[in-house]
Short mmCIF file of C-alpha atoms and ligand atoms in Angstrom, two decimals:
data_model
loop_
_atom_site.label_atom_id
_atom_site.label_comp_id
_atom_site.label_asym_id
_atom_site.label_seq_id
_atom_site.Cartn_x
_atom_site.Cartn_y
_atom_site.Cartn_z
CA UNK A 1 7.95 -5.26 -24.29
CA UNK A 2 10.55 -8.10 -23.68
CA UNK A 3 7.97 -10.05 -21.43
CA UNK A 4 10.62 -12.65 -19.77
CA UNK A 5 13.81 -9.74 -19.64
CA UNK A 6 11.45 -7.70 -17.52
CA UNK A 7 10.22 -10.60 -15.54
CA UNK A 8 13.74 -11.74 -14.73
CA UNK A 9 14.85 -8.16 -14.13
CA UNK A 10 11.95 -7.24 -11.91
CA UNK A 11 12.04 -10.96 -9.98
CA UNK A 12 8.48 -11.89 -10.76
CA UNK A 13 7.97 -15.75 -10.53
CA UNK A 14 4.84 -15.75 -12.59
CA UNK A 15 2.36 -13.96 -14.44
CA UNK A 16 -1.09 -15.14 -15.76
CA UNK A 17 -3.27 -13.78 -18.77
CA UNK A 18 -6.72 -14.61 -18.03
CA UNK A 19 -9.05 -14.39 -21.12
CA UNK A 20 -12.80 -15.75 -20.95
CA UNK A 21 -14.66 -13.73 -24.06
CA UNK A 22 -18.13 -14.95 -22.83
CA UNK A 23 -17.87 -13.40 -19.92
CA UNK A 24 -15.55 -10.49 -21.17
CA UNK A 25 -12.75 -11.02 -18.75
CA UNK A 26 -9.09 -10.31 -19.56
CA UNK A 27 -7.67 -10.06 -16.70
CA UNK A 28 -3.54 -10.08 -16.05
CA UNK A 29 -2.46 -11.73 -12.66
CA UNK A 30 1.04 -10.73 -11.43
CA UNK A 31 2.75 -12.77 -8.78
CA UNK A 32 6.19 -11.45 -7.83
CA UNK A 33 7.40 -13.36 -5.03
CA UNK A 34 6.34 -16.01 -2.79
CA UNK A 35 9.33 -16.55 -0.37
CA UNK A 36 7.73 -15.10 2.58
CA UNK A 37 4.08 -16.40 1.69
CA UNK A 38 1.04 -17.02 -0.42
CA UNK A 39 0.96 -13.69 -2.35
CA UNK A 40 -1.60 -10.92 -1.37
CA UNK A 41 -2.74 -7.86 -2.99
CA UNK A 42 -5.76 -6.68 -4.67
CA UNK A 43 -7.27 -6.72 -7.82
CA UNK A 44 -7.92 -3.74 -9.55
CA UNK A 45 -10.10 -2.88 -12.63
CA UNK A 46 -9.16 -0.02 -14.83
CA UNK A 47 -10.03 1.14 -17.91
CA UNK A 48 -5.92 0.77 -19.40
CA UNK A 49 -4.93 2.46 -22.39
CA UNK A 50 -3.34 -0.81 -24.20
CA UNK A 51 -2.32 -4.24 -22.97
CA UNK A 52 1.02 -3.37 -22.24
CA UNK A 53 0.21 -0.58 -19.89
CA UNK A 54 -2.23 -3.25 -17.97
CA UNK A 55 0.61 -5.79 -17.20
CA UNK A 56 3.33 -2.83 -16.88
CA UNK A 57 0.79 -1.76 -13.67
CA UNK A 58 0.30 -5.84 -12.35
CA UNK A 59 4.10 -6.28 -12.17
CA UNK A 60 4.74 -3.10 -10.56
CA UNK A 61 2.03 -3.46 -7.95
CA UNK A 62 2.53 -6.66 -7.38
CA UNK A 63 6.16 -6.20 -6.75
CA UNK A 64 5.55 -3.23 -4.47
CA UNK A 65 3.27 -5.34 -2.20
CA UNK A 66 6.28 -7.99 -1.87
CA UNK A 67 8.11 -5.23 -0.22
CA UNK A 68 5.53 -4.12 2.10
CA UNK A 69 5.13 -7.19 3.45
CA UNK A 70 8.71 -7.96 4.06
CA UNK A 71 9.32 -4.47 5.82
CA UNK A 72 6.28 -4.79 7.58
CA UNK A 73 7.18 -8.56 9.00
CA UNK A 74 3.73 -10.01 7.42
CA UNK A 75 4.53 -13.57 6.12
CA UNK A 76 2.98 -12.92 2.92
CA UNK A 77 4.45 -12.53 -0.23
CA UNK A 78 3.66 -10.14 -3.41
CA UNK A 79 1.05 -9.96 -5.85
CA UNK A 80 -1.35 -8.23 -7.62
CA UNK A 81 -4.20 -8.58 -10.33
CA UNK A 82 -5.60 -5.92 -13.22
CA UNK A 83 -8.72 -6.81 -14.83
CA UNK A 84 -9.04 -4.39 -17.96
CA UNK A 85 -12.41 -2.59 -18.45
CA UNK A 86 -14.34 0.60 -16.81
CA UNK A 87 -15.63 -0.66 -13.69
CA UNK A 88 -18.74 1.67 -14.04
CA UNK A 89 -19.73 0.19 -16.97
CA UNK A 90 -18.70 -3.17 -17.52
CA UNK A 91 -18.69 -5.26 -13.92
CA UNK A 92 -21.09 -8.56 -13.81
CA UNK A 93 -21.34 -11.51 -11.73
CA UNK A 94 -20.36 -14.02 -14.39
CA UNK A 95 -17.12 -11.52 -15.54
CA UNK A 96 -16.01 -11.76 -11.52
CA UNK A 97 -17.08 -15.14 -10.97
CA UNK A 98 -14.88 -16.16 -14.27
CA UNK A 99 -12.36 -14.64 -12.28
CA UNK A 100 -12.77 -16.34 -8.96
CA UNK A 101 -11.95 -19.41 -11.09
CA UNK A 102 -8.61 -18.03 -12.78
CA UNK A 103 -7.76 -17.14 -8.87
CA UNK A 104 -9.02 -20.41 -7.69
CA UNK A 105 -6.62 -22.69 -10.34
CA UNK A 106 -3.86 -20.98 -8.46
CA UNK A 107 -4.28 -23.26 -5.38
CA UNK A 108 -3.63 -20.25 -2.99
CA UNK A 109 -0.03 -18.99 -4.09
CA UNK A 110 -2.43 -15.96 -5.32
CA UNK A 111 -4.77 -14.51 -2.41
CA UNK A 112 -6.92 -11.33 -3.95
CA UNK A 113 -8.70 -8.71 -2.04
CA UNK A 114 -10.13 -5.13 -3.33
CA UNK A 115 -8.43 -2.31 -4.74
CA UNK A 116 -9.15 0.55 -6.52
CA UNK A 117 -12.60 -0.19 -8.80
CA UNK A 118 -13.60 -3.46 -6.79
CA UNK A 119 -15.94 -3.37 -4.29
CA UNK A 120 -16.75 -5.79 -1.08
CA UNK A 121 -19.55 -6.98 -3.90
CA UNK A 122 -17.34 -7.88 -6.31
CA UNK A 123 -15.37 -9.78 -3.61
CA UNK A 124 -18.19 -11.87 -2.72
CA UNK A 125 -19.16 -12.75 -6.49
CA UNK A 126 -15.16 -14.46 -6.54
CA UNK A 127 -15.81 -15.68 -3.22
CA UNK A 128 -18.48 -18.31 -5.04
CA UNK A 129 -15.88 -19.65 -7.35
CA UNK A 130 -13.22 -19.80 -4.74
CA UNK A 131 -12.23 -19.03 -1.11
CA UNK A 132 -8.69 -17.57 -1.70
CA UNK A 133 -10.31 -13.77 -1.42
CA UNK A 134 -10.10 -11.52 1.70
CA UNK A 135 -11.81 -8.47 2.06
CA UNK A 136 -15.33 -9.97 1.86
CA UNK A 137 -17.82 -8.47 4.60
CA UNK A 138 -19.64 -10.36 6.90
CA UNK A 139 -18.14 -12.50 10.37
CA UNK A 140 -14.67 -13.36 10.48
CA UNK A 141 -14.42 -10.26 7.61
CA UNK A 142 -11.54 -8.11 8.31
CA UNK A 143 -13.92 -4.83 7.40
CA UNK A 144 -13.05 -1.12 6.30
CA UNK A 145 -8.84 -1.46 6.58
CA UNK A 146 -8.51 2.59 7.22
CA UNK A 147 -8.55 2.58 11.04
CA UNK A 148 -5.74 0.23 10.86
CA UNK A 149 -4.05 1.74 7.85
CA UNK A 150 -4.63 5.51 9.93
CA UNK A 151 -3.12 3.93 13.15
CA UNK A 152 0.25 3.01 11.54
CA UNK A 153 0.78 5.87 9.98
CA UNK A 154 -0.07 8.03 12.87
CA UNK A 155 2.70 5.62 14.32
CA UNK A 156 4.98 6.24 12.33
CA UNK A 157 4.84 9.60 12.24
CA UNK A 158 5.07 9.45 15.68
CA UNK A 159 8.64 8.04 14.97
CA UNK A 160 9.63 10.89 12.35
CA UNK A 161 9.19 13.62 15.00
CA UNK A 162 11.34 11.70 17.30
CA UNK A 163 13.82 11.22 14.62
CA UNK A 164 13.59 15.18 13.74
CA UNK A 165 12.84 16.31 17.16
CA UNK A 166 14.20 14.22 19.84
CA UNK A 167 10.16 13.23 20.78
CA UNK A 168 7.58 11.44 19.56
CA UNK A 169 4.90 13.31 20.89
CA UNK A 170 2.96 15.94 17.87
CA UNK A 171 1.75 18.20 20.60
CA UNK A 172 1.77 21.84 18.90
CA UNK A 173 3.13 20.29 15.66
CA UNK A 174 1.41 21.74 12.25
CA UNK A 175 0.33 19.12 9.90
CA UNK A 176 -1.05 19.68 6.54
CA UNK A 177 -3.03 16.73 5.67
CA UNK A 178 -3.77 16.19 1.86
CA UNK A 179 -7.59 14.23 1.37
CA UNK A 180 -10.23 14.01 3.42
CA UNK A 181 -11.28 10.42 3.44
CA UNK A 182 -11.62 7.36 4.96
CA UNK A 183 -7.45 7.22 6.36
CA UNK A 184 -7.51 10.76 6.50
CA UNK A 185 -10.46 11.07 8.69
CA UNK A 186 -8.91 8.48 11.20
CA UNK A 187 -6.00 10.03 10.80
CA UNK A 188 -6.86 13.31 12.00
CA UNK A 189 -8.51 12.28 15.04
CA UNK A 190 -5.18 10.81 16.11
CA UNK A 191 -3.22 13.66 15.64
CA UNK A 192 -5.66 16.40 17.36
CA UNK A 193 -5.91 13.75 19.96
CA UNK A 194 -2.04 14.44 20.35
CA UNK A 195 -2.61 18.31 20.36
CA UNK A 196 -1.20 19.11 16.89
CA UNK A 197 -2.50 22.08 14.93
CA UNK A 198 -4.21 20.03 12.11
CA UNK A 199 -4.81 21.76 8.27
CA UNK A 200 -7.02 19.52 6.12
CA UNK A 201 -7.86 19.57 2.23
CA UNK A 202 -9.64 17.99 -0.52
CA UNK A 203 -10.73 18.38 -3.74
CA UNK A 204 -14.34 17.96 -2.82
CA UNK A 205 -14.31 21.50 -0.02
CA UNK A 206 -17.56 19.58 1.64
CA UNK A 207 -15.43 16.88 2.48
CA UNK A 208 -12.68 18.86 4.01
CA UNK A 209 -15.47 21.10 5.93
CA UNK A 210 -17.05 18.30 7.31
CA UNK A 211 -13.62 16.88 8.85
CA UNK A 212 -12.62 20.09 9.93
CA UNK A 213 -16.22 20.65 11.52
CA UNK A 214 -15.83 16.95 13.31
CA UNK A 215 -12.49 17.28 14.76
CA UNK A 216 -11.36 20.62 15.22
CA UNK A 217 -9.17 20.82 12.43
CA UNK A 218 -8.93 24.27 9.79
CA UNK A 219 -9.61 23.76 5.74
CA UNK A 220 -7.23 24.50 3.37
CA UNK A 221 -7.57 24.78 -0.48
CA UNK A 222 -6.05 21.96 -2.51
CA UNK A 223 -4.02 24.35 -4.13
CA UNK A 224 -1.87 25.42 -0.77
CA UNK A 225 -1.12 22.44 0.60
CA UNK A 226 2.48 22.17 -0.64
CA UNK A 227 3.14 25.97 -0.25
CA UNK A 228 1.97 26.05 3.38
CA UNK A 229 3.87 26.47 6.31
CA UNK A 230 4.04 23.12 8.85
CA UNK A 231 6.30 20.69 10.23
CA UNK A 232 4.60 17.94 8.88
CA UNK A 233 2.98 17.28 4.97
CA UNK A 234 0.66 14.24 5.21
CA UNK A 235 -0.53 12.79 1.47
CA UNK A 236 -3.25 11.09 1.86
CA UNK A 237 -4.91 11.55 -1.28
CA UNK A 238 -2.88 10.34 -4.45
CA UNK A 239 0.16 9.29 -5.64
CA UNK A 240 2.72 11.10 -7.56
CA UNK A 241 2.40 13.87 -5.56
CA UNK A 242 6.14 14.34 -4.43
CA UNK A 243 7.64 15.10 -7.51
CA UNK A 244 9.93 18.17 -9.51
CA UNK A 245 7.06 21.06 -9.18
CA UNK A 246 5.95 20.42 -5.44
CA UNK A 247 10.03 19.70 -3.89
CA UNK A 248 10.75 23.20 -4.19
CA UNK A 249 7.64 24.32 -2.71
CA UNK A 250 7.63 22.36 0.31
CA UNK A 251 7.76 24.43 3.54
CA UNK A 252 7.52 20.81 5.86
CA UNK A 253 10.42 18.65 8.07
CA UNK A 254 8.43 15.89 7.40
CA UNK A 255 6.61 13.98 4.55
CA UNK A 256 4.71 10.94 5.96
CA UNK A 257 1.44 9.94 5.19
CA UNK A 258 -1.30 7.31 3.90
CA UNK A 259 -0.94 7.60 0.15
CA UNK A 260 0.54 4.87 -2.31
CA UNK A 261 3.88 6.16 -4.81
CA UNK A 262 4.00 9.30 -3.04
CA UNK A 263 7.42 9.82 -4.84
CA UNK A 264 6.68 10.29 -8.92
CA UNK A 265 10.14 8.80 -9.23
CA UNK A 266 11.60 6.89 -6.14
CA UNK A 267 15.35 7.63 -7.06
CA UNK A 268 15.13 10.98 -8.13
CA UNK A 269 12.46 12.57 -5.75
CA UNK A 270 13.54 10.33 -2.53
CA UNK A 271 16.80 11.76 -3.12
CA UNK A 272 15.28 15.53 -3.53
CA UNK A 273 13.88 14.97 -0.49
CA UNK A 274 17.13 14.12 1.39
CA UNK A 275 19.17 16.66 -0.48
CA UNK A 276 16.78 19.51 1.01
CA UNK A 277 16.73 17.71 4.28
CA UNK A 278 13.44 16.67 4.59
CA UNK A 279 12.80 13.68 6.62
CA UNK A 280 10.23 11.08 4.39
CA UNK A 281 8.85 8.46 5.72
CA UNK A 282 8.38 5.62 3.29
CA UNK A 283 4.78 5.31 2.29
CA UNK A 284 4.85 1.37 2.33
CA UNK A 285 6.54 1.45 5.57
CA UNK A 286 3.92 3.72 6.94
CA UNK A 287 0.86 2.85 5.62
CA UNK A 288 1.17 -0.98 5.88
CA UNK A 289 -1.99 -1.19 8.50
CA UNK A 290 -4.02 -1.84 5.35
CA UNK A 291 -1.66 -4.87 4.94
CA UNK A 292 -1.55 -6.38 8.34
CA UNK A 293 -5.82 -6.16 8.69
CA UNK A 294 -6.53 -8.31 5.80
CA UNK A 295 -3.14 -10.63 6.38
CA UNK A 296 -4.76 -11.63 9.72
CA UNK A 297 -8.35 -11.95 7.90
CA UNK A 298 -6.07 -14.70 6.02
CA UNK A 299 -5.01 -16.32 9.76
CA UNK A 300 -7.94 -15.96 11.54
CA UNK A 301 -8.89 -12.20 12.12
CA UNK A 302 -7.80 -10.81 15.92
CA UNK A 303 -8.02 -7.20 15.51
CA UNK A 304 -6.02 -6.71 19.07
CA UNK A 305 -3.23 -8.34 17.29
CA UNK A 306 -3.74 -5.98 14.43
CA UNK A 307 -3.85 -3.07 16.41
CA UNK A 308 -0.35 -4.05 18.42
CA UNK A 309 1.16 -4.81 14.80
CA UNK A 310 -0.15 -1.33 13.69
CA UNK A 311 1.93 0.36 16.45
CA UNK A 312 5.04 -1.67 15.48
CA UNK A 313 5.26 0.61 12.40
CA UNK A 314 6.54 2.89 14.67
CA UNK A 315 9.82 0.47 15.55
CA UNK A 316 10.16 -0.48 11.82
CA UNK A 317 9.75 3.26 10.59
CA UNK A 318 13.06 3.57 13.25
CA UNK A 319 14.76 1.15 11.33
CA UNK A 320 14.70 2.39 8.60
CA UNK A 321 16.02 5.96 9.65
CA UNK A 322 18.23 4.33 11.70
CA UNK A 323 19.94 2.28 8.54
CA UNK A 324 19.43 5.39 6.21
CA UNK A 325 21.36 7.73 8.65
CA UNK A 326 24.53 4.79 9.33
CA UNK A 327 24.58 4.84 5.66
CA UNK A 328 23.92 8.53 4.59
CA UNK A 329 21.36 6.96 2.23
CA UNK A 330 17.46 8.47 1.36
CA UNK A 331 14.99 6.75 3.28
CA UNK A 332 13.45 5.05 0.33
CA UNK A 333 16.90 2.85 -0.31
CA UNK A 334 16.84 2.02 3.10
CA UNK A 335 13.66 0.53 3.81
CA UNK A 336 14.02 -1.65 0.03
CA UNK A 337 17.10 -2.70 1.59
CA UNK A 338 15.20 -4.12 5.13
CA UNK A 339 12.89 -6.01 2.62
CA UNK A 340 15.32 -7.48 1.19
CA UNK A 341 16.96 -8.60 3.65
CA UNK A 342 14.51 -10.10 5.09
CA UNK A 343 13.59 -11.96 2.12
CA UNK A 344 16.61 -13.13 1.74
CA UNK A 345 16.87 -14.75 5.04
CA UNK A 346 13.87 -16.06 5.04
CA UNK A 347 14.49 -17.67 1.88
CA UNK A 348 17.82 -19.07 3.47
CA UNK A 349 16.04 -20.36 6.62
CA UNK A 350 13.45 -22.03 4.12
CA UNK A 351 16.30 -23.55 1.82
CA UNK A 352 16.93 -26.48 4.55
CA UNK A 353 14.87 -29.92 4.94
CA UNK A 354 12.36 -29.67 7.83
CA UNK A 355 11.01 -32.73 8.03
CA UNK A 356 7.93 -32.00 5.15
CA UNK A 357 8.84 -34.10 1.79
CA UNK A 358 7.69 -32.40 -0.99
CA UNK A 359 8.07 -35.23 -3.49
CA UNK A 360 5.48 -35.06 -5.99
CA UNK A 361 2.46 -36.83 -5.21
CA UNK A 362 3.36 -37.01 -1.42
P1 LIG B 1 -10.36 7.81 -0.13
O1 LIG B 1 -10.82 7.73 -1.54
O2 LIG B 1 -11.33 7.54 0.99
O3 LIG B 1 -9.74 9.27 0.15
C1 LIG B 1 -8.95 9.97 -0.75
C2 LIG B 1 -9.41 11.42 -0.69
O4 LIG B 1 -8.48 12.22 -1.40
C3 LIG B 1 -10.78 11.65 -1.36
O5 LIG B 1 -11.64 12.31 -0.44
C4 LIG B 1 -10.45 12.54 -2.56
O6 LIG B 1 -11.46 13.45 -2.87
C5 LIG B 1 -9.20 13.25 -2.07
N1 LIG B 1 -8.35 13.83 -3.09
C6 LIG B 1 -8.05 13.35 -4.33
N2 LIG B 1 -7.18 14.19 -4.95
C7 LIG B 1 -6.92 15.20 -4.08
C8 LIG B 1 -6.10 16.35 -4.13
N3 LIG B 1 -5.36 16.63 -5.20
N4 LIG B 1 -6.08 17.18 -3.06
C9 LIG B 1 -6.80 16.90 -1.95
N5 LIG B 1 -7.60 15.82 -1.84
C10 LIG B 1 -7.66 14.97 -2.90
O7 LIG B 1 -9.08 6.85 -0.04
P2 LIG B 1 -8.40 6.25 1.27
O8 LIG B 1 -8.86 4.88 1.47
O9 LIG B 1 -8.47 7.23 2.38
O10 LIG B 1 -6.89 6.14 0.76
C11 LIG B 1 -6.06 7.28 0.66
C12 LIG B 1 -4.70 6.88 0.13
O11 LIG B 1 -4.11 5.92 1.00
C13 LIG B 1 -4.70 6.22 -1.25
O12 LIG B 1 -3.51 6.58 -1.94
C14 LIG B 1 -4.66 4.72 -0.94
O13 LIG B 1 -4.10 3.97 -2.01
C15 LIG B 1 -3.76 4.73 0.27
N6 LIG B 1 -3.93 3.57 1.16
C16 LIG B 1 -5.14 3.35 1.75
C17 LIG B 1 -5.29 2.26 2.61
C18 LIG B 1 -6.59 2.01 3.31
O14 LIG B 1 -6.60 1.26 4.29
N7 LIG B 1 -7.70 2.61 2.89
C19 LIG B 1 -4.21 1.41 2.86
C20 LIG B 1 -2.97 1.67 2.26
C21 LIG B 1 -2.86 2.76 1.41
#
């Protein structure tokens, strides 16, 4: 790997190895861009395959969550952190309070919270080495992020059926949703709320039954969910899931849901997607509740204010159709263009004096 040609090329402004063998932490901590913000975004462990595959992951998470923000209007810039090892096996207090430190020498341009094989425990062992973490339980804790997550992308779905329909209202719509957990389940209860015909699925068939059993909805097998006939597909489960075997088999108008990298390939399966005419909401765009519940935790949690924000995916989910339909572009292209747009204004509004000196030492 050419380290600094894929920096520049990507637009990361930093990237730190953490190593502490005592402890065993090697940890890789990705920060792409701070124009809008301290960066956010999660630390995850996984077990990688080799070094290289580790940072490859930080710098394309981290870059990911700089566009989130800036579509979703959070002032918070992108970043991300991969500690390598199983997080079965080989979590301790010392490895995460090691950790805390690393995060804590960063001043707050790097603010972590979970992700996928970190806990709220883990986040309260980094907590004692320094207080640029979010997602730690407890008052003033911004708590389980699903509800939130659930309510924007209920909103913005909300916005694809007016965009395909002419109204925003799911009433009799059929919507296949893929996983059964914690956005899902919120998820759900939104829709058959709004009178849609709701199909749910996971790979675990007690979780599925259980959801079905709660809210009315029918089980599907895993297998069907691309094959089966709706107006609506809803990933909630993985990523990767929109990609050259399921595009043909899709049966849906729609493709918005909860899940991270739906699209195995942004440029090639985004533009599969428009090329059959199926309407996809951008994952980021829609699922950025998760986002805005732990950005306020960094502000002062007001869940209110969440909520409100939460609805405004609706409005920015319009944009983006909006700008991809003036421009005959896939929906993907449009919403990276909104980010950067907005980053780059806010970087130009930031580029004059305001009255703060920031000579060293000042
Ligand atoms: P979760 O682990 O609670 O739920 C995922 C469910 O998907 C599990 O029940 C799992 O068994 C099921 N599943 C896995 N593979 C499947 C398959 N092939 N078919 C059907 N079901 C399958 O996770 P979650 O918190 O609900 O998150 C779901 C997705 O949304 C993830 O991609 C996550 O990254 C993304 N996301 C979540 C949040 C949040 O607030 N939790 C925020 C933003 C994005």
């Amino acid at each position: 790997m050419q380290i600094f040609d894929t920096l520049s090329s990507m637009g990361h402004e930093q990237v730190v190895l953490c190593s502490d063998p005592i402890t065993g932490l090697r940890a890789i901590l990705a920060i792409h861009d701070t124009s809008l913000g301290p960066a956010l975004g999660g630390t995850r462990m996984w077990k990688y395959e080799s070094d290289e595959a580790a940072i490859t992951d930080a710098l394309r998470l981290s870059r990911g969550m700089t566009y989130k923000s800036a579509v979703s209007g959070v002032n918070l810039g992108g970043g991300k952190a991969v500690i390598i090892g199983d997080s079965r096996t080989d979590k301790s207090e010392p490895l995460f309070r090691a950790y805390g430190r690393m995060v804590d020498s960063l001043r707050g341009k790097y603010i972590t919270a979970e992700d996928v094989g970190t806990s709220v425990r883990d986040m309260e062992w980094i907590r004692m080495e320094t207080k640029f973490v979010t997602g730690v339980g407890g008052p003033g804790g911004s708590g389980d992020p699903s509800p939130v997550t659930a309510f924007g992308v209920y909103s913005g779905m909300r916005a694809s059926a007016k965009t395909a329909w002419g109204s925003d209202s799911l009433s009799g719509k059929k919507v296949v949703v893929q996983g059964a957990g914690n956005v899902a389940s919120y998820l759900v209860e939104h829709l058959v709320k709004d009178g849609a015909k709701v199909f749910v699925s996971d790979i675990y068939a007690e979780k599925a039954a259980a959801l079905a059993a709660r809210t009315g909805a029918e089980v599907i097998s895993p297998d069907d969910v691309f094959g089966h006939d709706c107006d609506i597909f809803s990933p909630n489960a993985l990523g990767a899931i929109i990609n050259d075997d399921t595009i043909p088999a899709l049966k849906c108008a729609i493709v918005c849901g909860g899940a991270n990298n739906q699209l195995k390939d942004e440029k090639k399966h985004g533009e599969a997607l428009k090329a059959r005419s199926i309407l996809y909401a951008p994952d980021y765009v829609v699922n950025s509740g998760g986002l805005m519940n732990v950005a306020s935790e960094v502000e002062g949690y007001d869940r209110d204010k969440v909520m409100r924000q939460a609805e405004g995916v609706y409005d920015i989910t319009m944009d983006v159709f909006a700008l991809a339909s003036k421009k005959d572009i896939p929906t993907f292209e449009a919403s990276n263009a909104l980010a950067e747009e907005r980053l780059r204004k806010v970087r130009h509004v930031h580029g004059s004096y305001n009255g703060s000196p920031t000579i060293r030492g000042v």
